Tab-separated table of C-alpha atoms and ligand atoms in Angstrom:
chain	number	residue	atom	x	y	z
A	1	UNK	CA	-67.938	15.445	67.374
A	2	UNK	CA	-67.796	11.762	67.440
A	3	UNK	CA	-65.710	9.915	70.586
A	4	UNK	CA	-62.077	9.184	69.295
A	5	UNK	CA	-61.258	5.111	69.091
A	6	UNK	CA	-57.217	4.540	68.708
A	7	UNK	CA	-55.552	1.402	67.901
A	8	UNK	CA	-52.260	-0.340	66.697
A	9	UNK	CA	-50.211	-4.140	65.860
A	10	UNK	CA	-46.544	-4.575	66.079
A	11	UNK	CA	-45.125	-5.141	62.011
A	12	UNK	CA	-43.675	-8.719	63.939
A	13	UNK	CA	-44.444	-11.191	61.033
A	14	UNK	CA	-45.199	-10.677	57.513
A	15	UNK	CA	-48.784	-12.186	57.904
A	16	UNK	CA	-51.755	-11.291	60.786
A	17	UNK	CA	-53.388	-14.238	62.415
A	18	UNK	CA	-56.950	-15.373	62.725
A	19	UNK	CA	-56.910	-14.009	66.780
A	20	UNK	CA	-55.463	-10.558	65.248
A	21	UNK	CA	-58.196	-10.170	62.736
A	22	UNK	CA	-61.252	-11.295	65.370
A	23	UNK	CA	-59.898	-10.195	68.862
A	24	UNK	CA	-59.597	-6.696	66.937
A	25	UNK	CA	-59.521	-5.727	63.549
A	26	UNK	CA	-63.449	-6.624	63.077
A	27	UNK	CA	-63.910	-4.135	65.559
A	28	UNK	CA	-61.907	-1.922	64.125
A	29	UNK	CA	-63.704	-1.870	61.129
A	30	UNK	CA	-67.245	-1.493	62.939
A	31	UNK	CA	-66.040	1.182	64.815
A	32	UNK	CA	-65.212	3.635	62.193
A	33	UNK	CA	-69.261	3.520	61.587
A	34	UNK	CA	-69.678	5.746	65.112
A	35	UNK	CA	-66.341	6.584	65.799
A	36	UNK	CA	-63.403	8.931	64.915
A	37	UNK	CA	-60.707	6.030	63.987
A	38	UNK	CA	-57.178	6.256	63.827
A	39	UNK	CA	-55.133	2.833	63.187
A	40	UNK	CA	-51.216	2.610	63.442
A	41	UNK	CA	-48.216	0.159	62.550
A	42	UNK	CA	-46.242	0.126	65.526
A	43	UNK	CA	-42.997	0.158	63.961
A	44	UNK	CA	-41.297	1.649	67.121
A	45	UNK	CA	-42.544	-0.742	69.140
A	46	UNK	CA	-41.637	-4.143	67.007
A	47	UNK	CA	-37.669	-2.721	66.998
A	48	UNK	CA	-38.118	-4.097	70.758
A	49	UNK	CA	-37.207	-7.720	69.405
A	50	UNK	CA	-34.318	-6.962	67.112
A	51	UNK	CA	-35.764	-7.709	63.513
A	52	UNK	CA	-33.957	-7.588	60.491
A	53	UNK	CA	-33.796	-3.968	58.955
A	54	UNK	CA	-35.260	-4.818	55.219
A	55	UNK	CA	-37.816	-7.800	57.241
A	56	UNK	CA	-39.043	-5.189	59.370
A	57	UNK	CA	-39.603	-2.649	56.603
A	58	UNK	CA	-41.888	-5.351	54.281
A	59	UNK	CA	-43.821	-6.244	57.246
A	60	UNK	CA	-44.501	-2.560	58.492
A	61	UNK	CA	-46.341	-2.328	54.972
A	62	UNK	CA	-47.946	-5.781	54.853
A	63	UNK	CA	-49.633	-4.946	58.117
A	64	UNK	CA	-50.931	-1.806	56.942
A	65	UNK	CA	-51.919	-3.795	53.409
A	66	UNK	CA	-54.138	-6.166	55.729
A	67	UNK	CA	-55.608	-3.409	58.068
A	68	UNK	CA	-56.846	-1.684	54.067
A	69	UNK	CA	-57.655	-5.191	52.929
A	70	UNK	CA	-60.163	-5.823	56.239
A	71	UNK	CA	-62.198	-2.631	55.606
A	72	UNK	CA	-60.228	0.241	57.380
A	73	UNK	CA	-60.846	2.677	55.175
A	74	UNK	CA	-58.536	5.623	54.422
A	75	UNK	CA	-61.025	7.675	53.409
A	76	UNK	CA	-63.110	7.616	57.219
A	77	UNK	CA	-59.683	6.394	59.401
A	78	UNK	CA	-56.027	7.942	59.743
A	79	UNK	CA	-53.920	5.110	58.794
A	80	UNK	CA	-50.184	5.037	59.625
A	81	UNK	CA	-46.840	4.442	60.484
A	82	UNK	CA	-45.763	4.848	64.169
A	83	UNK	CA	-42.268	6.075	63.422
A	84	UNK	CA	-43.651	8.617	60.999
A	85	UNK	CA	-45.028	10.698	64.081
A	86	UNK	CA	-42.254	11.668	66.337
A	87	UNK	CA	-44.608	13.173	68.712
A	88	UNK	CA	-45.167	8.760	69.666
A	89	UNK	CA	-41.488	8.700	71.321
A	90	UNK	CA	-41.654	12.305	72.499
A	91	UNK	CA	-44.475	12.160	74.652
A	92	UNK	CA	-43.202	8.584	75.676
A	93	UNK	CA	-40.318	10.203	77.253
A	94	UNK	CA	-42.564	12.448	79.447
A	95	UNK	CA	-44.994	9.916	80.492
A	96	UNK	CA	-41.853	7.797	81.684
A	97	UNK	CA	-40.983	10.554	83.921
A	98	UNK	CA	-44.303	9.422	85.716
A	99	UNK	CA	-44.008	6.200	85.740
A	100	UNK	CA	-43.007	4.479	88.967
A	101	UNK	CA	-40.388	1.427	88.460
A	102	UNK	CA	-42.709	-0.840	90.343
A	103	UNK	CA	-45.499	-0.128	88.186
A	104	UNK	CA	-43.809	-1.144	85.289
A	105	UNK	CA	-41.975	-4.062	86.710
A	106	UNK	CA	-45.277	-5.547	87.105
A	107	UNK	CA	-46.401	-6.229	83.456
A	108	UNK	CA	-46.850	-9.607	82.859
A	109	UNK	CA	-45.864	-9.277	79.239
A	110	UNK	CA	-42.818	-8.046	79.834
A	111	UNK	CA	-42.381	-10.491	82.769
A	112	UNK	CA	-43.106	-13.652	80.116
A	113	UNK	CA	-40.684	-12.013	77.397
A	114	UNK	CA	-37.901	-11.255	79.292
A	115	UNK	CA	-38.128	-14.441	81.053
A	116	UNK	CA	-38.240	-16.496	77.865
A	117	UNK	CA	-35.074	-14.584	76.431
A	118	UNK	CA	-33.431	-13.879	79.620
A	119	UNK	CA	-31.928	-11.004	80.964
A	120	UNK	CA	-29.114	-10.775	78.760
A	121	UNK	CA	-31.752	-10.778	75.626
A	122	UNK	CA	-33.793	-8.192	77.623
A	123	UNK	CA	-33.526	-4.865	76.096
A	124	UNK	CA	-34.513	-1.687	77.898
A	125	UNK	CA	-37.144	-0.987	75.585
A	126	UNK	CA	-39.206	-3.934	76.039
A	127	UNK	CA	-39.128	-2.488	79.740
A	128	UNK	CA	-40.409	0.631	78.868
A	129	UNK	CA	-42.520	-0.723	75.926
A	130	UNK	CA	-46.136	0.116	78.240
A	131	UNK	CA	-45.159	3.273	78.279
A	132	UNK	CA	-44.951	4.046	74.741
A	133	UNK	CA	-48.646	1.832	73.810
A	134	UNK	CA	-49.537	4.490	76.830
A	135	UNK	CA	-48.247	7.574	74.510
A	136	UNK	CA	-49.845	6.542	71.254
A	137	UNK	CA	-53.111	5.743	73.049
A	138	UNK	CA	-53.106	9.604	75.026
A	139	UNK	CA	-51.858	11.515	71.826
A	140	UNK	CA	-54.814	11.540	70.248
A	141	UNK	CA	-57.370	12.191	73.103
A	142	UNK	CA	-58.487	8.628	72.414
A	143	UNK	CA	-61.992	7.374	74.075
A	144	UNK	CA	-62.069	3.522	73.715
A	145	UNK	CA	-58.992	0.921	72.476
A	146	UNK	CA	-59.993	-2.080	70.873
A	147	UNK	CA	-57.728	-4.677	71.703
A	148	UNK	CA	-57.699	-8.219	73.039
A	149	UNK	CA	-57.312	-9.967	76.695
A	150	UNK	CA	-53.715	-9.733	76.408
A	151	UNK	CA	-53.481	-5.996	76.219
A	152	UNK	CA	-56.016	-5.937	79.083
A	153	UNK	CA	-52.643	-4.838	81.805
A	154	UNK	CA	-51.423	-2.606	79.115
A	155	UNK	CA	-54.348	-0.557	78.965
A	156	UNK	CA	-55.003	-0.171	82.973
A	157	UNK	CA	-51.350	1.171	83.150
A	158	UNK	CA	-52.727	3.601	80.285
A	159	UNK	CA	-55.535	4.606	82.077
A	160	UNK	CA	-54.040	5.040	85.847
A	161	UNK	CA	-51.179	7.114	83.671
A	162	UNK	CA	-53.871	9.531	82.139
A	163	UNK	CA	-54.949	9.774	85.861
A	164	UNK	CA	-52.245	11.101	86.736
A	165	UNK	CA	-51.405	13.217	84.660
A	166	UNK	CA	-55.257	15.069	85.011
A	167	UNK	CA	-54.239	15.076	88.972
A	168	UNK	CA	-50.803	16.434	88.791
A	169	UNK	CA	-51.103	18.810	85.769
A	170	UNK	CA	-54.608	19.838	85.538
A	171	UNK	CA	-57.887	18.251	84.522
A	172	UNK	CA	-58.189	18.303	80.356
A	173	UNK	CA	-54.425	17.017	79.958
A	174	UNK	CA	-55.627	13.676	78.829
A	175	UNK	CA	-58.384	11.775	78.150
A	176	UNK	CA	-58.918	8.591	80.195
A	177	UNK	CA	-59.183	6.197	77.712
A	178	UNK	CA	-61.707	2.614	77.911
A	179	UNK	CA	-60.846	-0.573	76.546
A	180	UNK	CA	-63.166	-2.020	74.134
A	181	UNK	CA	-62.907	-6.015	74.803
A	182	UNK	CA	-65.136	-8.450	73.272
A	183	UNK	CA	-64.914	-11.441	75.352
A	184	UNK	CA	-66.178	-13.820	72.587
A	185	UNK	CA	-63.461	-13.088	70.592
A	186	UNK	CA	-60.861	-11.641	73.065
A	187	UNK	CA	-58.560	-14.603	72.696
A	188	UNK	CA	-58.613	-16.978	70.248
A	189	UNK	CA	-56.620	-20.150	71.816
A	190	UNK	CA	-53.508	-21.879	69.601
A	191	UNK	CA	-54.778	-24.970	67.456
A	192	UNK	CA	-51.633	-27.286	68.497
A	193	UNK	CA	-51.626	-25.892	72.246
A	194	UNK	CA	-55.385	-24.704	73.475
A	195	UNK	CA	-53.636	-23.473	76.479
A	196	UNK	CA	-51.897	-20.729	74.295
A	197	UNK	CA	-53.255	-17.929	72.762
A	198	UNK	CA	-52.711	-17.729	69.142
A	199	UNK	CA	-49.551	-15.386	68.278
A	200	UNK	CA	-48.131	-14.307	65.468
A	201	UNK	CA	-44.743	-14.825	65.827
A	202	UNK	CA	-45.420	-18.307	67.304
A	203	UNK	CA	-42.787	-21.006	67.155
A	204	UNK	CA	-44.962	-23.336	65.806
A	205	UNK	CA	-47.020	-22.204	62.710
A	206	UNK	CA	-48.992	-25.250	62.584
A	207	UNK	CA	-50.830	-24.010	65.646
A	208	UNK	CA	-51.630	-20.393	63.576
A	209	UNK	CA	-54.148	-19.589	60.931
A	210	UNK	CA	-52.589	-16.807	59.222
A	211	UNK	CA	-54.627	-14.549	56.801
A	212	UNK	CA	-52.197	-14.178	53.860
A	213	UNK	CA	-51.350	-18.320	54.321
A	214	UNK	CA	-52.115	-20.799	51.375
A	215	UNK	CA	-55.765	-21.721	51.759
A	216	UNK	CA	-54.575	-25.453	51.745
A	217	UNK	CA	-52.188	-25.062	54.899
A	218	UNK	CA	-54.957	-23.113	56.272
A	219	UNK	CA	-57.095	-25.986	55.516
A	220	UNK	CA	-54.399	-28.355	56.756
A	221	UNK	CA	-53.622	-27.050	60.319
A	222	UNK	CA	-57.500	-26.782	61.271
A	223	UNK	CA	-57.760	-30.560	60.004
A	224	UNK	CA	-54.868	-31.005	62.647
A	225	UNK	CA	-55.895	-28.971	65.141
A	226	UNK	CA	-55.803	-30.602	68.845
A	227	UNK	CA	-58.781	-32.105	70.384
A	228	UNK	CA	-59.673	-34.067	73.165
A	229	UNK	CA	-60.642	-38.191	73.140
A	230	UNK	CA	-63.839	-37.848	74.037
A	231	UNK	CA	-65.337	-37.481	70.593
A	232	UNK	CA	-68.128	-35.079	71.954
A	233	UNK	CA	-68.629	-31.821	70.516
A	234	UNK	CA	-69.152	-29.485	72.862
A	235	UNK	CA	-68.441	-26.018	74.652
A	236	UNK	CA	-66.211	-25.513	77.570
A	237	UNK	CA	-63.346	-23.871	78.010
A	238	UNK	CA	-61.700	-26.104	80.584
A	239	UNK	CA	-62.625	-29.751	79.851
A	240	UNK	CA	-62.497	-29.324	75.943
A	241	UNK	CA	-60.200	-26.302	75.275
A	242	UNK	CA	-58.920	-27.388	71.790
A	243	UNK	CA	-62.955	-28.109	70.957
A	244	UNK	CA	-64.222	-24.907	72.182
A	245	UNK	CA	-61.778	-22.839	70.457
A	246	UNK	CA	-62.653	-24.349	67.303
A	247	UNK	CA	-66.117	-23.560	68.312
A	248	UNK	CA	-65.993	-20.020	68.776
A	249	UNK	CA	-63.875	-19.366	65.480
A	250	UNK	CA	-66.566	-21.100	63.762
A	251	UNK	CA	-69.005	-19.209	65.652
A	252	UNK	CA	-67.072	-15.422	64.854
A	253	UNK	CA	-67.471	-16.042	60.861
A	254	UNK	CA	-70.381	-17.831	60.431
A	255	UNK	CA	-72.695	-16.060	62.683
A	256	UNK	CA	-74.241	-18.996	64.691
A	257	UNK	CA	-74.175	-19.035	68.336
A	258	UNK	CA	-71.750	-21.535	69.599
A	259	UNK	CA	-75.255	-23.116	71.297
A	260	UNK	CA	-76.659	-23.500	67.830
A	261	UNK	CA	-73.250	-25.110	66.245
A	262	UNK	CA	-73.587	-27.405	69.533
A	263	UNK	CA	-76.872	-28.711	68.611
A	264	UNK	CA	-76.014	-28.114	65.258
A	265	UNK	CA	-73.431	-30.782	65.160
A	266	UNK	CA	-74.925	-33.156	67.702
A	267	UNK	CA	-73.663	-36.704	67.533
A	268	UNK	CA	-70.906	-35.954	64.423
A	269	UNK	CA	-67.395	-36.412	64.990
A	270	UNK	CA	-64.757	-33.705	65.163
A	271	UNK	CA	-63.427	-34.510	61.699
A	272	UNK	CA	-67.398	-33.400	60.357
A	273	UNK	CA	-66.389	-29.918	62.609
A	274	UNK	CA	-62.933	-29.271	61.442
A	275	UNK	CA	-63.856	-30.015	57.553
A	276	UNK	CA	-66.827	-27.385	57.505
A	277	UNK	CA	-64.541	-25.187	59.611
A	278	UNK	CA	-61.641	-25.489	57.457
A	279	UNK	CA	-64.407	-24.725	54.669
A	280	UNK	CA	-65.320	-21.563	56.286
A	281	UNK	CA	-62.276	-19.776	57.255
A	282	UNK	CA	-60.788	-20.203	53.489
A	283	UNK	CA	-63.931	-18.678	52.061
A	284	UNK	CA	-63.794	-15.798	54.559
A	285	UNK	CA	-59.971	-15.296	54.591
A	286	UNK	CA	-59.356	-15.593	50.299
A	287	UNK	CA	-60.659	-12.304	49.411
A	288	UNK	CA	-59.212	-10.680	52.578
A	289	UNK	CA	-55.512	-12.334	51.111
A	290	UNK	CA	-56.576	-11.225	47.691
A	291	UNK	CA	-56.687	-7.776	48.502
A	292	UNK	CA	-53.829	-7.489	51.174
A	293	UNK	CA	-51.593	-8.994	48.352
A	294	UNK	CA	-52.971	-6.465	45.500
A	295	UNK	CA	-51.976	-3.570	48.101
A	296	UNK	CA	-48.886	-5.189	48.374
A	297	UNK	CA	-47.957	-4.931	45.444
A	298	UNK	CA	-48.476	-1.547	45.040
A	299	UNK	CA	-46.223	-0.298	47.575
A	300	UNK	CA	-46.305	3.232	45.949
A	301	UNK	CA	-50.088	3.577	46.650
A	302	UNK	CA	-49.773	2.166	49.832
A	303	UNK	CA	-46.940	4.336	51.046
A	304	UNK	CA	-49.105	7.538	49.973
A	305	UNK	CA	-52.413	6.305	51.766
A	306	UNK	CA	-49.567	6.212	55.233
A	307	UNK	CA	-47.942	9.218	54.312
A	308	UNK	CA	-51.252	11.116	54.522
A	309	UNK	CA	-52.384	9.207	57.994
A	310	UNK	CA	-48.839	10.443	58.854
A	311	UNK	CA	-49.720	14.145	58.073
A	312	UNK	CA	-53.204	14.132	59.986
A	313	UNK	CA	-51.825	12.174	62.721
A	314	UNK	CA	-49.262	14.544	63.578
A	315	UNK	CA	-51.671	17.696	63.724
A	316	UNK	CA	-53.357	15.923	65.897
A	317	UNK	CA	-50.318	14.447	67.815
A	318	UNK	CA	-48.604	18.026	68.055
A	319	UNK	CA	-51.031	19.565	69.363
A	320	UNK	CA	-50.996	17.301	72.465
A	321	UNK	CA	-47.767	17.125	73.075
A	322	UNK	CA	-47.387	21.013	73.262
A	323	UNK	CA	-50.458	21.022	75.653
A	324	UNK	CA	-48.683	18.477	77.842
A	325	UNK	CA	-44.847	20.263	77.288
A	326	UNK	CA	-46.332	23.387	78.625
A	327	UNK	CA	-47.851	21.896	81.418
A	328	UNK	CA	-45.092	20.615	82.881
A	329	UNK	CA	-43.028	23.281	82.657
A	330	UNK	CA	-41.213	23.714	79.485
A	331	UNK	CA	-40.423	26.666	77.968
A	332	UNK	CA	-42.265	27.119	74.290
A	333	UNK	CA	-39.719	27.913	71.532
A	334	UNK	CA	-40.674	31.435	70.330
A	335	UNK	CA	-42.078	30.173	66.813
A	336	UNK	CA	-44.749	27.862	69.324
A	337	UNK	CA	-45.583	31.210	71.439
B	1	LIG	P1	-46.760	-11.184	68.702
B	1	LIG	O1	-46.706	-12.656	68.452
B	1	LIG	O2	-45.761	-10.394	67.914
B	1	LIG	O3	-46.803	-10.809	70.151
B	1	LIG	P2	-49.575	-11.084	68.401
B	1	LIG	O4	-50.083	-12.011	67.363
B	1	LIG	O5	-49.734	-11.472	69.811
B	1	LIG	O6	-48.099	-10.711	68.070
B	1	LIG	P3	-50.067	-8.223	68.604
B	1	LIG	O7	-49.455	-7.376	67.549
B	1	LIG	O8	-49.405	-8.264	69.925
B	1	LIG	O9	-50.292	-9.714	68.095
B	1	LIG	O10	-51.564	-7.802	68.790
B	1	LIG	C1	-52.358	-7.096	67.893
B	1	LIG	C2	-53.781	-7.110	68.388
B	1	LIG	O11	-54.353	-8.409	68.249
B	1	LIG	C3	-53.932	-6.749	69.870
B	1	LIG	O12	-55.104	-5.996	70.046
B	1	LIG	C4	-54.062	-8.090	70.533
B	1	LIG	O13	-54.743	-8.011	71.757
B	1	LIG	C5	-54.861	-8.859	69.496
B	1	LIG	N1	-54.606	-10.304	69.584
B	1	LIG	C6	-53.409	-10.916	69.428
B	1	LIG	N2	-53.527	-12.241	69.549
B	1	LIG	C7	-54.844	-12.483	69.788
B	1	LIG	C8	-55.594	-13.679	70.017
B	1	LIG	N3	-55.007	-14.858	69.995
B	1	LIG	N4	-56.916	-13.561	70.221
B	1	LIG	C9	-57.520	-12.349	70.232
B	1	LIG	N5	-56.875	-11.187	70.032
B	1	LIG	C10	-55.551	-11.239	69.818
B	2	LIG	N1	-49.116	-3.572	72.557
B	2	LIG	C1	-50.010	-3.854	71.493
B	2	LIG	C2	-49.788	-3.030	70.266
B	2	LIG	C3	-50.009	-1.588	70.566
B	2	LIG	C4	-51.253	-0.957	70.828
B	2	LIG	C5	-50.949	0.411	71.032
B	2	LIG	C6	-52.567	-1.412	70.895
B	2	LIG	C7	-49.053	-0.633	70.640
B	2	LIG	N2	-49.618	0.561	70.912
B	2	LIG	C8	-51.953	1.339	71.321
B	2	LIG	C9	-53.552	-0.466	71.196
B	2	LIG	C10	-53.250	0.874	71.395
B	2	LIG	C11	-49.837	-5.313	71.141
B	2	LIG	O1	-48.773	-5.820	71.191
B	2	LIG	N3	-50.857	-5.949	70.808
């Protein structure tokens, strides 16, 4: 039996960006070589900021198109739809039942978003949002996550939850499950704001690369990308933020150590950089678009590559969920006995 690796993105914009596809989906893809992989569309979790019914619909499918179109394969992984697999919001409700207030005050992500929209934007379910991540990662007895920094908080709750649960129901409830962070990649920084990790749903799209974006904007925002007056190339995070984030993009798809592009590029100016850059990310990211829009636009073949992650999900899925529903003291209906 090979150890179980779980992950998911929120359908929150129609295309992926650049930080998506490094801080996790490579490693999604090189995971299903030693690992049992199941990948999901958080739909459940994207109805959290209010999206338009039809909008949300095309971009649950366009993120599945461009999880197919990276290399997860359907054929090795479970691919799916969150909402397809009620078990996701069943066991969400238990695991809130054990989940102190305090604890979940303290997520910074909620902290930023509700702070940004204010309490009367604030929904309950952006509250409780931890908690479901917490119930699709424990479903499926999952062994490592592969996310980036940001989900870092997310995951500890996770973990301490699947703690718990062992304590107060039993060991073999849950399995605790790892994150799988690679801090090279973990957070690839905005191109207009190098303070700012890249986001999907960012305000301002000239600071995103987006995978399914016209190769010339593509090209464009990397040639506008924000740098610092020094006109040295060179790596460090602190000093050079806008520099160094250009450096380790370059570095994730070309396969050269950031040292080597550092002596590499010794003495050129940042425009030499950002051309070669540009360069690189539209060779690496056309056929990835290519394919995400020919799945796309078969939303019939797509649909029946979810609908049978959907069926093996929720084997899997159910049978957690009545392991858990016993233990805490429900009573089976006679057709589970
Ligand atoms: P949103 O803008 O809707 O919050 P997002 O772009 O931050 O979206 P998520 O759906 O929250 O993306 O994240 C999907 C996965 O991509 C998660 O594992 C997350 O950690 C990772 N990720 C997101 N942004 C980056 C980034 N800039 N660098 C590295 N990994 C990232
Ligand atoms: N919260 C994550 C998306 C997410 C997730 C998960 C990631 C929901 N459930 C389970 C890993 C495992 C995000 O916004 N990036």
């Amino acid at each position: 039996m090979k150890p179980r690796v779980f992950s998911a993105m929120q359908p929150t914009a129609d295309s992926l960006q650049l930080g998506n596809y490094l801080g996790a989906l490579v490693q999604w893809v090189r995971l299903q070589d030693t690992h049992d992989a199941i990948y999901s569309v958080v739909d459940l979790h994207a109805l959290t900021v209010a999206p338009d019914p039809e909008v949300l619909r095309r971009r649950s499918r366009a993120t599945a198109a461009q999880f197919l179109a990276a290399g997860v394969d359907p054929q090795r992984s479970i691919v799916f739809l969150q909402s397809h697999v009620a078990e996701h919001a069943q066991l969400a409700w238990l695991l809130s039942t054990f989940t102190g207030m305090g604890e979940a005050g303290r997520m910074t992500q909620f902290k930023d978003k509700s702070a940004k929209v204010g309490e009367a934007g604030t929904n309950v379910g952006l509250f409780t949002y931890p908690i479901l991540m917490a119930a699709d990662i424990l479903l499926y007895d999952t062994d490592l996550v592969p996310v980036g920094e940001d989900q870092r908080q997310h995951l500890e709750l996770s973990r301490d939850l699947a703690e718990r649960l062992n304590t107060r129901l039993g060991e073999g409830s849950v399995v605790v499950p790892d994150a799988h962070i690679v801090e090279s990649v973990a957070k690839i920084y905005d191109l207009q704001d190098p303070t700012k990790k890249m986001s999907k749903s960012a305000v301002s799209p000239k600071g995103t690369i987006e995978i399914l974006q016209d190769p010339r904007q593509v090209a464009k925002n990397i040639k506008s990308a924000a740098t610092d007056s020094d006109a040295v190339i060179a790596f460090d995070r602190e000093a050079k933020a806008g520099v160094s984030n250009l450096l380790t993009i370059y570095s994730a798809l070309d396969g050269r150590s950031v040292e080597q592009l550092v002596a590499d590029y010794e003495g050129k100016m940042y425009g030499h950089l950002k051309v070669d850059l540009a360069e690189v990310v539209v060779s690496y990211l056309t056929p990835l678009r290519d394919s995400a829009m020919e799945w796309i636009e078969s939303p019939a073949r797509l649909d029946s590559v979810l609908e049978e992650g959907a069926a093996k999900a929720r084997t899997i899925a159910s049978a957690t969920l009545a392991r858990l529903y016993e233990r805490v003291g429900l009573v089976a209906p006679t057709s589970r006995r």
